[in-house]
């Protein structure tokens, strides 16, 4: 009879552990949603500031699209590349 209680106790413990693990997994999935294209953060190579892609100034320089926080940074980058 004592053994039966021990087995039930272990099963309950296992169930609780599995449930908490499952909850952690769900929370981890919720905290890191798949990045949407417009909300993706891109780094300005001139000043190092991160800006959302939808508001960034995009310039195609040497076949690579570079994202800038402002027109000023885009001009600076183009000048540094051309000289
Ligand atoms: Zn900038």
XYZ file of N, CA and C and ligand atoms in Angstrom:
250
model
N 0.830 -1.218 0.000
C 0.000 0.000 0.000
C 0.861 1.263 0.000
N 1.931 1.228 0.775
C 2.856 2.371 0.864
C 3.509 2.657 -0.492
N 3.859 1.567 -1.192
C 4.492 1.696 -2.512
C 3.583 2.396 -3.515
N 2.301 2.069 -3.442
C 1.313 2.648 -4.362
C 1.274 4.170 -4.212
N 1.304 4.630 -2.953
C 1.298 6.079 -2.700
C 2.564 6.732 -3.243
N 3.678 6.023 -3.101
C 4.967 6.530 -3.583
C 4.928 6.698 -5.100
N 4.363 5.701 -5.789
C 4.276 5.745 -7.256
C 3.352 6.880 -7.694
N 2.215 7.019 -7.019
C 1.273 8.098 -7.349
C 1.940 9.459 -7.125
N 2.647 9.576 -6.021
C 3.365 10.814 -5.706
C 4.377 11.172 -6.787
N 5.113 10.172 -7.242
C 6.116 10.389 -8.294
C 5.452 10.806 -9.609
N 4.329 10.168 -9.926
C 3.604 10.502 -11.157
C 3.096 11.941 -11.129
N 2.584 12.359 -9.968
C 2.093 13.733 -9.809
C 3.251 14.715 -9.981
N 4.384 14.398 -9.378
C 5.576 15.243 -9.472
C 6.028 15.377 -10.931
N 6.016 14.254 -11.634
C 6.411 14.224 -13.043
C 5.459 15.076 -13.876
N 4.169 14.964 -13.579
C 3.147 15.716 -14.298
C 3.342 17.223 -14.098
N 3.605 17.609 -12.840
C 3.818 19.026 -12.515
C 5.058 19.548 -13.236
N 6.117 18.734 -13.245
C 7.364 19.137 -13.914
C 7.147 19.327 -15.410
N 6.453 18.364 -16.018
C 6.186 18.436 -17.456
C 5.329 19.645 -17.809
N 4.354 19.916 -16.941
C 3.459 21.058 -17.180
C 4.220 22.383 -17.107
N 5.110 22.511 -16.122
C 5.894 23.744 -15.989
C 6.863 23.900 -17.161
N 7.407 22.774 -17.616
C 8.309 22.818 -18.773
C 7.558 23.281 -20.012
N 6.327 22.778 -20.168
C 5.504 23.128 -21.315
C 5.146 24.616 -21.277
N 4.859 25.112 -20.062
C 4.534 26.533 -19.900
C 5.731 27.408 -20.260
N 6.911 27.000 -19.810
C 8.134 27.751 -20.122
C 8.365 27.796 -21.624
N 8.101 26.671 -22.274
C 8.279 26.572 -23.724
C 7.326 27.529 -24.439
N 6.071 27.574 -23.954
C 5.074 28.466 -24.554
C 5.460 29.934 -24.372
N 5.948 30.277 -23.159
C 6.346 31.651 -22.869
C 7.540 32.063 -23.717
N 8.476 31.129 -23.913
C 9.659 31.413 -24.731
C 9.241 31.691 -26.168
N 8.236 30.953 -26.639
C 7.751 31.152 -27.999
C 7.043 32.479 -28.157
N 6.379 32.923 -27.076
C 5.620 34.173 -27.141
C 6.533 35.397 -27.060
N 7.625 35.279 -26.267
C 8.510 36.432 -26.080
C 9.336 36.743 -27.332
N 9.502 35.769 -28.222
C 10.273 36.011 -29.443
C 9.398 35.719 -30.663
N 8.498 36.657 -31.002
C 7.665 36.449 -32.179
C 8.490 36.582 -33.458
N 8.058 35.939 -34.546
C 8.823 36.048 -35.789
C 8.874 37.500 -36.255
N 10.044 38.031 -36.584
C 10.135 39.444 -36.961
C 9.450 39.722 -38.285
N 8.594 40.730 -38.279
C 7.936 41.163 -39.502
C 8.905 42.052 -40.272
N 8.786 42.045 -41.581
C 9.727 42.795 -42.415
C 9.808 44.265 -42.037
N 8.664 44.905 -41.819
C 8.633 46.327 -41.508
C 9.149 46.661 -40.125
N 9.028 45.711 -39.207
C 9.444 45.951 -37.824
C 10.878 45.519 -37.559
N 11.521 44.965 -38.544
C 12.892 44.498 -38.386
C 13.824 45.680 -38.135
N 14.720 45.516 -37.155
C 15.652 46.582 -36.820
C 16.918 46.426 -37.661
N 17.334 47.532 -38.257
C 18.548 47.531 -39.070
C 19.523 48.571 -38.516
N 20.803 48.279 -38.660
C 21.806 49.182 -38.090
C 22.361 50.131 -39.138
N 22.420 51.374 -38.747
C 23.026 52.426 -39.568
C 24.547 52.226 -39.518
N 25.214 51.994 -40.669
C 26.666 51.753 -40.625
C 27.483 52.999 -40.293
N 26.871 54.180 -40.372
C 27.593 55.432 -40.107
C 27.626 55.747 -38.617
N 26.443 55.848 -37.994
C 26.403 56.227 -36.576
C 26.112 55.052 -35.642
N 25.788 53.889 -36.201
C 25.577 52.692 -35.381
C 24.230 52.599 -34.707
N 23.311 53.484 -35.080
C 21.969 53.512 -34.476
C 21.087 52.458 -35.155
N 20.241 51.790 -34.351
C 19.288 50.820 -34.898
C 17.982 51.522 -35.230
N 17.505 51.324 -36.455
C 16.249 51.941 -36.889
C 15.333 50.872 -37.493
N 13.990 51.028 -37.317
C 13.068 50.069 -37.962
C 13.193 50.181 -39.480
N 13.157 49.033 -40.139
C 13.380 49.002 -41.582
C 12.392 49.882 -42.353
N 11.151 49.951 -41.865
C 10.125 50.719 -42.597
C 10.379 52.230 -42.562
N 11.104 52.714 -41.542
C 11.378 54.149 -41.464
C 12.807 54.484 -41.896
N 13.607 53.465 -42.151
C 15.005 53.697 -42.523
C 15.124 54.207 -43.958
N 16.212 54.933 -44.207
C 16.523 55.434 -45.558
C 17.405 54.378 -46.202
N 16.911 53.759 -47.261
C 17.641 52.666 -47.899
C 18.331 53.174 -49.159
N 19.623 52.880 -49.250
C 20.421 53.278 -50.413
C 21.142 52.050 -50.953
N 21.044 51.849 -52.260
C 21.772 50.763 -52.913
C 23.156 51.279 -53.272
N 24.162 50.778 -52.566
C 25.534 51.214 -52.823
C 26.377 49.969 -53.088
N 26.940 49.924 -54.316
C 27.774 48.785 -54.703
C 27.021 47.465 -54.680
N 25.744 47.514 -55.074
C 24.933 46.300 -55.137
C 24.407 45.830 -53.793
N 24.770 46.525 -52.707
C 24.284 46.157 -51.370
C 23.367 47.271 -50.879
N 22.190 46.905 -50.356
C 21.287 47.925 -49.814
C 21.671 48.232 -48.373
N 21.982 49.485 -48.128
C 22.357 49.945 -46.788
C 21.232 50.779 -46.216
N 20.984 50.627 -44.923
C 19.908 51.357 -44.262
C 20.497 52.421 -43.341
N 19.938 53.618 -43.409
C 20.430 54.747 -42.611
C 19.299 55.378 -41.814
N 19.679 56.021 -40.688
C 18.688 56.656 -39.831
C 18.209 57.961 -40.443
N 19.084 58.607 -41.208
C 18.723 59.889 -41.804
C 19.428 60.085 -43.150
N 18.934 61.080 -43.871
C 19.514 61.448 -45.163
C 20.985 61.819 -44.998
N 21.262 62.499 -43.899
C 22.616 62.961 -43.568
C 23.613 61.797 -43.539
N 23.210 60.716 -42.848
C 24.073 59.542 -42.727
C 24.275 58.870 -44.077
N 23.225 58.828 -44.891
C 23.313 58.226 -46.218
C 24.320 58.975 -47.083
N 24.265 60.317 -47.014
C 25.190 61.162 -47.776
C 26.627 60.950 -47.278
N 26.789 60.913 -45.963
C 28.107 60.691 -45.349
C 28.726 59.379 -45.821
N 27.866 58.337 -45.835
C 28.336 57.015 -46.232
C 28.759 57.019 -47.700
N 27.940 57.652 -48.564
C 28.237 57.717 -49.993
C 29.539 58.482 -50.242
N 29.748 59.536 -49.465
C 30.965 60.340 -49.595
C 32.204 59.545 -49.174
N 32.044 58.778 -48.093
C 33.171 57.979 -47.610
C 33.515 56.871 -48.576
N 32.503 56.376 -49.295
C 32.725 55.301 -50.263
C 33.362 55.835 -51.535
N 32.960 57.031 -51.983
C 33.426 57.565 -53.245
C 34.852 58.120 -53.154
N 35.274 58.575 -51.981
C 36.601 59.180 -51.844
C 37.665 58.123 -51.605
Zn 22.728 57.573 -38.650
